[in-house]
Amino acid sequence: MTSLMLVLLGSYFLWALFAQNVMKPRHALPLIGIALFLGAGRLLSQRLTRAGSILVLSFLLLQVYHTSALLYKHASDIPAVYQMADYLESEEEKQPLVVYTWEESRVLEYLDVPFIHKKVQTYEVFTTDARYYPERDIYLTDKVVEGFKKQGLQMDDFIKVEKHFHSSELIDPIYHDLTLYKWKKQRGEEEG
């Protein structure tokens, strides 16, 4: 059993290191669980004093409790991007819309949302593309607005905060806080 767990630990470590984004802690979390399981198994397989056994079992019970609480939070907490998708879906029923995102588009694509969403990273591409939707409301995520501001554009006069969305930072470290903006600039002025 120990050999199998070591193979699992090693192969998952290589997969997390080379095939996943190492900046996201959730990709490394299973390694901690496997290592704790191996360590506890090693300790319990040796002859321990009563106090040592109680200490190891208490640690394992505490770990099971904490992990269960995190799993419940993960199952019940709706990610901010999902909240935004639900909100925009209800807005789409009132008035057709287009939302411009930075990377959130991949989640919206996964959710198969009924509204148009586009990944955009430059202001020029945004203004060119937005002209194709004069009858639709235009929304931007905060990452898009921040990206445009880093490109030297002043956006504050042309956007208004529509809604804030929040989820767990532990579960969703990059997009746990999301602000949706509505584009209020006149269509004829988009080029300037």
Tab-separated table of N, CA, C and O in Angstrom, residues 40-168:
chain	number	residue	atom	x	y	z
A	40	ALA	N	0.866	9.490	8.625
A	40	ALA	CA	0.061	8.901	9.707
A	40	ALA	C	0.131	7.378	9.652
A	40	ALA	O	0.236	6.715	10.699
A	41	GLY	N	0.084	6.820	8.449
A	41	GLY	CA	0.190	5.367	8.311
A	41	GLY	C	1.518	4.859	8.827
A	41	GLY	O	1.595	3.823	9.503
A	42	ARG	N	2.569	5.586	8.543
A	42	ARG	CA	3.922	5.215	9.015
A	42	ARG	C	3.990	5.264	10.533
A	42	ARG	O	4.536	4.351	11.162
A	43	LEU	N	3.451	6.333	11.113
A	43	LEU	CA	3.467	6.464	12.570
A	43	LEU	C	2.623	5.379	13.248
A	43	LEU	O	3.030	4.817	14.257
A	44	LEU	N	1.454	5.115	12.686
A	44	LEU	CA	0.569	4.130	13.305
A	44	LEU	C	1.071	2.695	13.113
A	44	LEU	O	0.689	1.794	13.868
A	45	SER	N	1.924	2.459	12.126
A	45	SER	CA	2.449	1.112	11.913
A	45	SER	C	3.564	0.775	12.907
A	45	SER	O	3.906	-0.381	13.089
A	46	GLN	N	4.109	1.815	13.544
A	46	GLN	CA	5.146	1.589	14.553
A	46	GLN	C	4.496	1.464	15.926
A	46	GLN	O	3.371	1.867	16.150
A	47	ARG	N	5.260	0.943	16.836
A	47	ARG	CA	4.760	0.810	18.205
A	47	ARG	C	4.844	2.171	18.869
A	47	ARG	O	5.916	2.720	19.066
A	48	LEU	N	3.678	2.726	19.193
A	48	LEU	CA	3.610	4.027	19.834
A	48	LEU	C	3.116	3.906	21.254
A	48	LEU	O	2.401	2.963	21.608
A	49	THR	N	3.484	4.851	22.054
A	49	THR	CA	2.922	4.901	23.405
A	49	THR	C	1.459	5.306	23.286
A	49	THR	O	0.989	5.751	22.240
A	50	ARG	N	0.731	5.168	24.379
A	50	ARG	CA	-0.682	5.556	24.385
A	50	ARG	C	-0.827	7.039	24.057
A	50	ARG	O	-1.693	7.421	23.276
A	51	ALA	N	0.022	7.865	24.641
A	51	ALA	CA	-0.040	9.308	24.390
A	51	ALA	C	0.271	9.615	22.918
A	51	ALA	O	-0.378	10.464	22.301
A	52	GLY	N	1.235	8.925	22.346
A	52	GLY	CA	1.576	9.119	20.932
A	52	GLY	C	0.419	8.716	20.024
A	52	GLY	O	0.117	9.408	19.050
A	53	SER	N	-0.220	7.592	20.341
A	53	SER	CA	-1.373	7.143	19.542
A	53	SER	C	-2.519	8.135	19.633
A	53	SER	O	-3.153	8.453	18.618
A	54	ILE	N	-2.770	8.635	20.826
A	54	ILE	CA	-3.849	9.623	21.000
A	54	ILE	C	-3.529	10.901	20.230
A	54	ILE	O	-4.395	11.491	19.590
A	55	LEU	N	-2.270	11.314	20.276
A	55	LEU	CA	-1.857	12.518	19.547
A	55	LEU	C	-2.042	12.356	18.033
A	55	LEU	O	-2.598	13.229	17.370
A	56	VAL	N	-1.600	11.226	17.487
A	56	VAL	CA	-1.731	10.977	16.043
A	56	VAL	C	-3.205	10.887	15.647
A	56	VAL	O	-3.638	11.489	14.659
A	57	LEU	N	-4.000	10.165	16.425
A	57	LEU	CA	-5.422	10.037	16.105
A	57	LEU	C	-6.151	11.376	16.236
A	57	LEU	O	-7.031	11.691	15.427
A	58	SER	N	-5.777	12.168	17.236
A	58	SER	CA	-6.384	13.498	17.383
A	58	SER	C	-6.061	14.373	16.174
A	58	SER	O	-6.930	15.085	15.664
A	59	PHE	N	-4.809	14.303	15.729
A	59	PHE	CA	-4.413	15.070	14.559
A	59	PHE	C	-5.212	14.633	13.329
A	59	PHE	O	-5.697	15.471	12.553
A	60	LEU	N	-5.363	13.318	13.148
A	60	LEU	CA	-6.118	12.818	12.002
A	60	LEU	C	-7.589	13.232	12.077
A	60	LEU	O	-8.186	13.633	11.065
A	61	LEU	N	-8.183	13.169	13.255
A	61	LEU	CA	-9.578	13.589	13.405
A	61	LEU	C	-9.739	15.080	13.129
A	61	LEU	O	-10.712	15.492	12.496
A	62	LEU	N	-8.798	15.860	13.613
A	62	LEU	CA	-8.834	17.297	13.342
A	62	LEU	C	-8.713	17.559	11.841
A	62	LEU	O	-9.427	18.402	11.288
A	63	GLN	N	-7.833	16.825	11.189
A	63	GLN	CA	-7.662	16.968	9.743
A	63	GLN	C	-8.931	16.578	9.000
A	63	GLN	O	-9.349	17.254	8.064
A	64	VAL	N	-9.573	15.497	9.402
A	64	VAL	CA	-10.814	15.062	8.763
A	64	VAL	C	-11.901	16.115	8.954
A	64	VAL	O	-12.631	16.453	8.013
A	65	TYR	N	-12.000	16.673	10.156
A	65	TYR	CA	-13.000	17.716	10.423
A	65	TYR	C	-12.746	18.953	9.549
A	65	TYR	O	-13.663	19.468	8.907
A	66	HIS	N	-11.501	19.412	9.536
A	66	HIS	CA	-11.164	20.613	8.762
A	66	HIS	C	-11.390	20.380	7.258
A	66	HIS	O	-11.944	21.235	6.554
A	67	THR	N	-10.985	19.234	6.754
A	67	THR	CA	-11.170	18.909	5.346
A	67	THR	C	-12.656	18.819	5.000
A	67	THR	O	-13.087	19.306	3.959
A	68	SER	N	-13.444	18.225	5.879
A	68	SER	CA	-14.894	18.133	5.649
A	68	SER	C	-15.521	19.517	5.573
A	68	SER	O	-16.381	19.765	4.717
A	69	ALA	N	-15.098	20.410	6.468
A	69	ALA	CA	-15.622	21.782	6.442
A	69	ALA	C	-15.261	22.481	5.129
A	69	ALA	O	-16.090	23.175	4.530
A	70	LEU	N	-14.027	22.295	4.659
A	70	LEU	CA	-13.608	22.902	3.391
A	70	LEU	C	-14.353	22.304	2.199
A	70	LEU	O	-14.734	23.025	1.273
A	71	LEU	N	-14.572	20.990	2.233
A	71	LEU	CA	-15.315	20.355	1.145
A	71	LEU	C	-16.757	20.851	1.110
A	71	LEU	O	-17.318	21.095	0.039
A	72	TYR	N	-17.370	21.035	2.275
A	72	TYR	CA	-18.737	21.571	2.335
A	72	TYR	C	-18.764	22.994	1.784
A	72	TYR	O	-19.645	23.344	1.008
A	73	LYS	N	-17.771	23.801	2.176
A	73	LYS	CA	-17.707	25.181	1.681
A	73	LYS	C	-17.537	25.191	0.165
A	73	LYS	O	-18.172	25.966	-0.539
A	74	HIS	N	-16.692	24.313	-0.341
A	74	HIS	CA	-16.466	24.229	-1.783
A	74	HIS	C	-17.744	23.821	-2.519
A	74	HIS	O	-18.042	24.340	-3.597
A	75	ALA	N	-18.499	22.899	-1.935
A	75	ALA	CA	-19.730	22.428	-2.579
A	75	ALA	C	-20.851	23.453	-2.503
A	75	ALA	O	-21.692	23.526	-3.396
A	76	SER	N	-20.862	24.272	-1.455
A	76	SER	CA	-21.990	25.189	-1.264
A	76	SER	C	-21.714	26.622	-1.707
A	76	SER	O	-22.650	27.379	-1.945
A	77	ASP	N	-20.457	27.017	-1.820
A	77	ASP	CA	-20.110	28.381	-2.204
A	77	ASP	C	-20.109	28.495	-3.730
A	77	ASP	O	-19.377	27.783	-4.409
A	78	ILE	N	-20.908	29.387	-4.254
A	78	ILE	CA	-20.984	29.571	-5.702
A	78	ILE	C	-19.862	30.512	-6.136
A	78	ILE	O	-19.761	31.624	-5.617
A	79	PRO	N	-19.007	30.100	-7.083
A	79	PRO	CA	-17.914	30.962	-7.543
A	79	PRO	C	-18.441	32.283	-8.109
A	79	PRO	O	-19.537	32.354	-8.672
A	80	ALA	N	-17.637	33.325	-7.973
A	80	ALA	CA	-18.032	34.663	-8.423
A	80	ALA	C	-18.364	34.685	-9.915
A	80	ALA	O	-19.308	35.356	-10.333
A	81	VAL	N	-17.626	33.951	-10.729
A	81	VAL	CA	-17.895	33.936	-12.169
A	81	VAL	C	-19.256	33.282	-12.444
A	81	VAL	O	-20.000	33.723	-13.321
A	82	TYR	N	-19.613	32.250	-11.683
A	82	TYR	CA	-20.925	31.613	-11.826
A	82	TYR	C	-22.027	32.592	-11.426
A	82	TYR	O	-23.078	32.656	-12.074
A	83	GLN	N	-21.797	33.348	-10.338
A	83	GLN	CA	-22.768	34.355	-9.911
A	83	GLN	C	-22.967	35.396	-11.007
A	83	GLN	O	-24.103	35.793	-11.300
A	84	MET	N	-21.854	35.837	-11.602
A	84	MET	CA	-21.939	36.809	-12.687
A	84	MET	C	-22.709	36.234	-13.874
A	84	MET	O	-23.543	36.917	-14.481
A	85	ALA	N	-22.466	34.983	-14.204
A	85	ALA	CA	-23.159	34.340	-15.326
A	85	ALA	C	-24.665	34.293	-15.074
A	85	ALA	O	-25.462	34.589	-15.971
A	86	ASP	N	-25.060	33.952	-13.853
A	86	ASP	CA	-26.488	33.923	-13.505
A	86	ASP	C	-27.106	35.310	-13.630
A	86	ASP	O	-28.202	35.469	-14.160
A	87	TYR	N	-26.393	36.311	-13.132
A	87	TYR	CA	-26.893	37.688	-13.205
A	87	TYR	C	-27.050	38.127	-14.660
A	87	TYR	O	-28.085	38.681	-15.054
A	88	LEU	N	-26.030	37.897	-15.475
A	88	LEU	CA	-26.083	38.310	-16.875
A	88	LEU	C	-27.144	37.538	-17.659
A	88	LEU	O	-27.758	38.081	-18.581
A	89	GLU	N	-27.372	36.296	-17.282
A	89	GLU	CA	-28.419	35.515	-17.933
A	89	GLU	C	-29.791	36.150	-17.684
A	89	GLU	O	-30.614	36.252	-18.598
A	90	SER	N	-30.018	36.620	-16.457
A	90	SER	CA	-31.295	37.282	-16.159
A	90	SER	C	-31.384	38.636	-16.869
A	90	SER	O	-32.459	39.049	-17.303
A	91	GLU	N	-30.253	39.338	-17.009
A	91	GLU	CA	-30.242	40.612	-17.726
A	91	GLU	C	-30.460	40.405	-19.228
A	91	GLU	O	-31.088	41.233	-19.886
A	92	GLU	N	-29.952	39.312	-19.755
A	92	GLU	CA	-30.105	38.994	-21.183
A	92	GLU	C	-31.584	38.821	-21.542
A	92	GLU	O	-31.995	39.144	-22.651
A	93	GLU	N	-32.373	38.328	-20.596
A	93	GLU	CA	-33.806	38.162	-20.845
A	93	GLU	C	-34.499	39.511	-21.029
A	93	GLU	O	-35.475	39.612	-21.769
A	94	LYS	N	-33.998	40.562	-20.369
A	94	LYS	CA	-34.586	41.901	-20.468
A	94	LYS	C	-34.093	42.641	-21.714
A	94	LYS	O	-34.862	43.289	-22.403
A	95	GLN	N	-32.784	42.590	-21.935
A	95	GLN	CA	-32.150	43.339	-23.026
A	95	GLN	C	-30.930	42.545	-23.505
A	95	GLN	O	-30.104	42.148	-22.698
A	96	PRO	N	-30.787	42.312	-24.816
A	96	PRO	CA	-29.609	41.591	-25.311
A	96	PRO	C	-28.319	42.282	-24.875
A	96	PRO	O	-28.263	43.511	-24.782
A	97	LEU	N	-27.302	41.501	-24.622
A	97	LEU	CA	-26.049	42.065	-24.118
A	97	LEU	C	-24.843	41.331	-24.669
A	97	LEU	O	-24.955	40.234	-25.212
A	98	VAL	N	-23.698	41.968	-24.485
A	98	VAL	CA	-22.392	41.373	-24.785
A	98	VAL	C	-21.519	41.666	-23.581
A	98	VAL	O	-21.508	42.785	-23.069
A	99	VAL	N	-20.789	40.668	-23.114
A	99	VAL	CA	-19.861	40.898	-22.008
A	99	VAL	C	-18.443	40.619	-22.500
A	99	VAL	O	-18.180	39.614	-23.157
A	100	TYR	N	-17.554	41.561	-22.194
A	100	TYR	CA	-16.144	41.432	-22.555
A	100	TYR	C	-15.373	41.053	-21.293
A	100	TYR	O	-15.503	41.707	-20.263
A	101	THR	N	-14.607	39.990	-21.397
A	101	THR	CA	-13.894	39.449	-20.246
A	101	THR	C	-12.411	39.358	-20.538
A	101	THR	O	-11.980	39.486	-21.684
A	102	TRP	N	-11.654	39.089	-19.496
A	102	TRP	CA	-10.216	38.870	-19.634
A	102	TRP	C	-9.991	37.371	-19.793
A	102	TRP	O	-9.661	36.899	-20.851
A	103	GLU	N	-10.194	36.618	-18.735
A	103	GLU	CA	-10.063	35.157	-18.815
A	103	GLU	C	-11.336	34.437	-18.390
A	103	GLU	O	-11.416	33.227	-18.496
A	104	GLU	N	-12.310	35.174	-17.891
A	104	GLU	CA	-13.542	34.555	-17.402
A	104	GLU	C	-14.325	33.879	-18.518
A	104	GLU	O	-15.203	33.058	-18.267
A	105	SER	N	-14.000	34.205	-19.758
A	105	SER	CA	-14.723	33.644	-20.906
A	105	SER	C	-14.647	32.120	-20.950
A	105	SER	O	-15.589	31.469	-21.377
A	106	ARG	N	-13.562	31.563	-20.504
A	106	ARG	CA	-13.459	30.097	-20.545
A	106	ARG	C	-14.471	29.450	-19.605
A	106	ARG	O	-15.012	28.392	-19.892
A	107	VAL	N	-14.759	30.105	-18.456
A	107	VAL	CA	-15.779	29.588	-17.543
A	107	VAL	C	-17.162	29.781	-18.159
A	107	VAL	O	-18.011	28.889	-18.093
A	108	LEU	N	-17.392	30.946	-18.768
A	108	LEU	CA	-18.683	31.204	-19.411
A	108	LEU	C	-18.917	30.224	-20.558
A	108	LEU	O	-20.034	29.768	-20.778
A	109	GLU	N	-17.856	29.892	-21.275
A	109	GLU	CA	-17.962	28.903	-22.345
A	109	GLU	C	-18.319	27.534	-21.770
A	109	GLU	O	-19.162	26.813	-22.314
A	110	TYR	N	-17.688	27.174	-20.674
A	110	TYR	CA	-17.980	25.899	-20.014
A	110	TYR	C	-19.437	25.846	-19.562
A	110	TYR	O	-20.096	24.816	-19.693
A	111	LEU	N	-19.949	26.981	-19.049
A	111	LEU	CA	-21.333	27.035	-18.574
A	111	LEU	C	-22.343	27.099	-19.720
A	111	LEU	O	-23.537	26.967	-19.490
A	112	ASP	N	-21.862	27.318	-20.947
A	112	ASP	CA	-22.712	27.401	-22.132
A	112	ASP	C	-23.817	28.444	-21.941
A	112	ASP	O	-25.003	28.172	-22.121
A	113	VAL	N	-23.400	29.660	-21.581
A	113	VAL	CA	-24.338	30.747	-21.320
A	113	VAL	C	-25.013	31.206	-22.617
A	113	VAL	O	-24.421	31.092	-23.691
A	114	PRO	N	-26.237	31.736	-22.523
A	114	PRO	CA	-26.970	32.114	-23.735
A	114	PRO	C	-26.613	33.489	-24.304
A	114	PRO	O	-27.116	33.868	-25.344
A	115	PHE	N	-25.764	34.235	-23.626
A	115	PHE	CA	-25.408	35.567	-24.114
A	115	PHE	C	-24.022	35.546	-24.753
A	115	PHE	O	-23.243	34.618	-24.557
A	116	ILE	N	-23.727	36.602	-25.513
A	116	ILE	CA	-22.429	36.707	-26.196
A	116	ILE	C	-21.374	37.153	-25.191
A	116	ILE	O	-21.585	38.102	-24.437
A	117	HIS	N	-20.262	36.463	-25.171
A	117	HIS	CA	-19.123	36.842	-24.329
A	117	HIS	C	-17.863	36.715	-25.159
A	117	HIS	O	-17.730	35.825	-25.990
A	118	LYS	N	-16.962	37.657	-24.935
A	118	LYS	CA	-15.736	37.687	-25.726
A	118	LYS	C	-14.550	38.014	-24.842
A	118	LYS	O	-14.635	38.872	-23.976
A	119	LYS	N	-13.461	37.318	-25.099
A	119	LYS	CA	-12.203	37.618	-24.410
A	119	LYS	C	-11.527	38.757	-25.168
A	119	LYS	O	-11.364	38.682	-26.386
A	120	VAL	N	-11.156	39.807	-24.450
A	120	VAL	CA	-10.529	40.960	-25.077
A	120	VAL	C	-9.398	41.449	-24.185
A	120	VAL	O	-9.517	41.418	-22.966
A	121	GLN	N	-8.291	41.879	-24.803
A	121	GLN	CA	-7.163	42.348	-24.010
A	121	GLN	C	-6.651	43.711	-24.443
A	121	GLN	O	-5.808	44.269	-23.773
A	122	THR	N	-7.157	44.243	-25.537
A	122	THR	CA	-6.738	45.588	-25.938
A	122	THR	C	-7.966	46.444	-26.202
A	122	THR	O	-9.000	45.959	-26.668
A	123	TYR	N	-7.821	47.721	-25.915
A	123	TYR	CA	-8.918	48.663	-26.078
A	123	TYR	C	-9.315	48.800	-27.548
A	123	TYR	O	-10.492	48.897	-27.875
A	124	GLU	N	-8.351	48.757	-28.437
A	124	GLU	CA	-8.638	48.886	-29.860
A	124	GLU	C	-9.529	47.745	-30.349
A	124	GLU	O	-10.476	47.966	-31.107
A	125	VAL	N	-9.225	46.530	-29.929
A	125	VAL	CA	-10.036	45.375	-30.319
A	125	VAL	C	-11.445	45.525	-29.733
A	125	VAL	O	-12.443	45.259	-30.407
A	126	PHE	N	-11.523	45.981	-28.471
A	126	PHE	CA	-12.821	46.176	-27.837
A	126	PHE	C	-13.681	47.180	-28.604
A	126	PHE	O	-14.842	46.898	-28.927
A	127	THR	N	-13.130	48.364	-28.911
A	127	THR	CA	-13.936	49.387	-29.583
A	127	THR	C	-14.347	48.947	-30.985
A	127	THR	O	-15.473	49.215	-31.411
A	128	THR	N	-13.472	48.256	-31.673
A	128	THR	CA	-13.816	47.754	-33.009
A	128	THR	C	-14.947	46.735	-32.918
A	128	THR	O	-15.921	46.796	-33.658
A	129	ASP	N	-14.822	45.811	-31.987
A	129	ASP	CA	-15.818	44.752	-31.852
A	129	ASP	C	-17.144	45.285	-31.308
A	129	ASP	O	-18.213	44.860	-31.754
A	130	ALA	N	-17.096	46.206	-30.371
A	130	ALA	CA	-18.326	46.730	-29.759
A	130	ALA	C	-19.203	47.447	-30.784
A	130	ALA	O	-20.426	47.498	-30.617
A	131	ARG	N	-18.607	47.977	-31.819
A	131	ARG	CA	-19.386	48.663	-32.873
A	131	ARG	C	-20.331	47.709	-33.596
A	131	ARG	O	-21.310	48.145	-34.195
A	132	TYR	N	-20.044	46.403	-33.541
A	132	TYR	CA	-20.911	45.426	-34.197
A	132	TYR	C	-22.178	45.144	-33.400
A	132	TYR	O	-23.051	44.423	-33.875
A	133	TYR	N	-22.279	45.699	-32.192
A	133	TYR	CA	-23.426	45.419	-31.322
A	133	TYR	C	-24.093	46.707	-30.836
A	133	TYR	O	-24.211	46.936	-29.631
A	134	PRO	N	-24.551	47.568	-31.748
A	134	PRO	CA	-25.125	48.848	-31.313
A	134	PRO	C	-26.430	48.680	-30.525
A	134	PRO	O	-26.776	49.536	-29.715
A	135	GLU	N	-27.148	47.579	-30.735
A	135	GLU	CA	-28.428	47.380	-30.056
A	135	GLU	C	-28.293	46.656	-28.717
A	135	GLU	O	-29.262	46.478	-28.008
A	136	ARG	N	-27.104	46.246	-28.364
A	136	ARG	CA	-26.899	45.467	-27.134
A	136	ARG	C	-26.246	46.300	-26.046
A	136	ARG	O	-25.463	47.194	-26.323
A	137	ASP	N	-26.572	45.947	-24.796
A	137	ASP	CA	-25.859	46.532	-23.664
A	137	ASP	C	-24.463	45.908	-23.628
A	137	ASP	O	-24.300	44.712	-23.883
A	138	ILE	N	-23.476	46.714	-23.275
A	138	ILE	CA	-22.088	46.254	-23.231
A	138	ILE	C	-21.637	46.213	-21.772
A	138	ILE	O	-21.788	47.188	-21.040
A	139	TYR	N	-21.078	45.074	-21.366
A	139	TYR	CA	-20.550	44.903	-20.017
A	139	TYR	C	-19.070	44.548	-20.097
A	139	TYR	O	-18.629	43.876	-21.038
A	140	LEU	N	-18.327	44.973	-19.086
A	140	LEU	CA	-16.899	44.667	-18.980
A	140	LEU	C	-16.621	44.139	-17.574
A	140	LEU	O	-17.180	44.643	-16.597
A	141	THR	N	-15.725	43.172	-17.465
A	141	THR	CA	-15.316	42.724	-16.132
A	141	THR	C	-14.196	43.628	-15.621
A	141	THR	O	-13.550	44.342	-16.396
A	142	ASP	N	-13.964	43.582	-14.329
A	142	ASP	CA	-12.942	44.446	-13.727
A	142	ASP	C	-11.547	44.163	-14.268
A	142	ASP	O	-10.734	45.073	-14.391
A	143	LYS	N	-11.278	42.923	-14.644
A	143	LYS	CA	-9.958	42.599	-15.199
A	143	LYS	C	-9.754	43.293	-16.546
A	143	LYS	O	-8.647	43.738	-16.858
A	144	VAL	N	-10.803	43.415	-17.337
A	144	VAL	CA	-10.721	44.120	-18.619
A	144	VAL	C	-10.460	45.603	-18.359
A	144	VAL	O	-9.569	46.205	-18.976
A	145	VAL	N	-11.217	46.182	-17.424
A	145	VAL	CA	-11.050	47.605	-17.105
A	145	VAL	C	-9.638	47.866	-16.583
A	145	VAL	O	-8.978	48.818	-17.000
A	146	GLU	N	-9.148	47.006	-15.689
A	146	GLU	CA	-7.785	47.163	-15.170
A	146	GLU	C	-6.764	47.055	-16.305
A	146	GLU	O	-5.782	47.799	-16.335
A	147	GLY	N	-6.989	46.125	-17.229
A	147	GLY	CA	-6.084	45.972	-18.370
A	147	GLY	C	-6.067	47.206	-19.255
A	147	GLY	O	-5.005	47.647	-19.687
A	148	PHE	N	-7.239	47.798	-19.488
A	148	PHE	CA	-7.309	49.011	-20.293
A	148	PHE	C	-6.605	50.165	-19.584
A	148	PHE	O	-5.923	50.964	-20.214
A	149	LYS	N	-6.772	50.243	-18.260
A	149	LYS	CA	-6.113	51.317	-17.505
A	149	LYS	C	-4.594	51.166	-17.551
A	149	LYS	O	-3.867	52.144	-17.635
A	150	LYS	N	-4.112	49.920	-17.531
A	150	LYS	CA	-2.666	49.688	-17.643
A	150	LYS	C	-2.138	50.075	-19.020
A	150	LYS	O	-0.961	50.345	-19.181
A	151	GLN	N	-3.032	50.114	-19.993
A	151	GLN	CA	-2.652	50.530	-21.341
A	151	GLN	C	-2.699	52.053	-21.478
A	151	GLN	O	-2.493	52.584	-22.555
A	152	GLY	N	-2.994	52.755	-20.343
A	152	GLY	CA	-2.972	54.216	-20.342
A	152	GLY	C	-4.297	54.879	-20.630
A	152	GLY	O	-4.340	56.081	-20.882
A	153	LEU	N	-5.385	54.134	-20.595
A	153	LEU	CA	-6.695	54.706	-20.890
A	153	LEU	C	-7.430	55.089	-19.610
A	153	LEU	O	-7.352	54.380	-18.615
A	154	GLN	N	-8.127	56.210	-19.649
A	154	GLN	CA	-8.971	56.630	-18.538
A	154	GLN	C	-10.385	56.129	-18.823
A	154	GLN	O	-11.014	56.545	-19.780
A	155	MET	N	-10.864	55.232	-17.983
A	155	MET	CA	-12.145	54.578	-18.237
A	155	MET	C	-13.286	55.096	-17.360
A	155	MET	O	-14.444	54.849	-17.658
A	156	ASP	N	-12.963	55.800	-16.283
A	156	ASP	CA	-13.966	56.114	-15.268
A	156	ASP	C	-15.169	56.892	-15.787
A	156	ASP	O	-16.273	56.729	-15.275
A	157	ASP	N	-15.000	57.729	-16.798
A	157	ASP	CA	-16.115	58.513	-17.326
A	157	ASP	C	-17.040	57.688	-18.220
A	157	ASP	O	-18.142	58.138	-18.542
A	158	PHE	N	-16.603	56.505	-18.631
A	158	PHE	CA	-17.360	55.747	-19.617
A	158	PHE	C	-17.942	54.443	-19.085
A	158	PHE	O	-18.552	53.698	-19.841
A	159	ILE	N	-17.725	54.172	-17.809
A	159	ILE	CA	-18.246	52.934	-17.220
A	159	ILE	C	-18.942	53.251	-15.904
A	159	ILE	O	-18.669	54.276	-15.274
A	160	LYS	N	-19.849	52.386	-15.524
A	160	LYS	CA	-20.443	52.493	-14.191
A	160	LYS	C	-20.491	51.091	-13.596
A	160	LYS	O	-20.673	50.102	-14.317
A	161	VAL	N	-20.307	51.027	-12.292
A	161	VAL	CA	-20.334	49.736	-11.614
A	161	VAL	C	-21.754	49.184	-11.675
A	161	VAL	O	-22.713	49.852	-11.295
A	162	GLU	N	-21.878	47.989	-12.183
A	162	GLU	CA	-23.184	47.340	-12.293
A	162	GLU	C	-23.435	46.447	-11.078
A	162	GLU	O	-24.483	46.512	-10.473
A	163	LYS	N	-22.449	45.600	-10.743
A	163	LYS	CA	-22.643	44.671	-9.627
A	163	LYS	C	-21.301	44.078	-9.207
A	163	LYS	O	-20.404	43.911	-10.024
A	164	HIS	N	-21.204	43.755	-7.908
A	164	HIS	CA	-20.026	43.077	-7.356
A	164	HIS	C	-20.406	41.619	-7.064
A	164	HIS	O	-21.519	41.336	-6.630
A	165	PHE	N	-19.453	40.727	-7.250
A	165	PHE	CA	-19.652	39.312	-6.955
A	165	PHE	C	-18.466	38.851	-6.099
A	165	PHE	O	-17.335	39.271	-6.327
A	166	HIS	N	-18.740	37.985	-5.126
A	166	HIS	CA	-17.688	37.526	-4.217
A	166	HIS	C	-17.861	36.036	-3.928
A	166	HIS	O	-18.974	35.545	-3.781
A	167	SER	N	-16.734	35.341	-3.852
A	167	SER	CA	-16.718	33.934	-3.440
A	167	SER	C	-15.463	33.701	-2.603
A	167	SER	O	-14.687	34.621	-2.365
A	168	SER	N	-15.239	32.473	-2.199
A	168	SER	CA	-14.129	32.131	-1.316
A	168	SER	C	-12.778	32.317	-2.002
A	168	SER	O	-12.543	31.802	-3.092
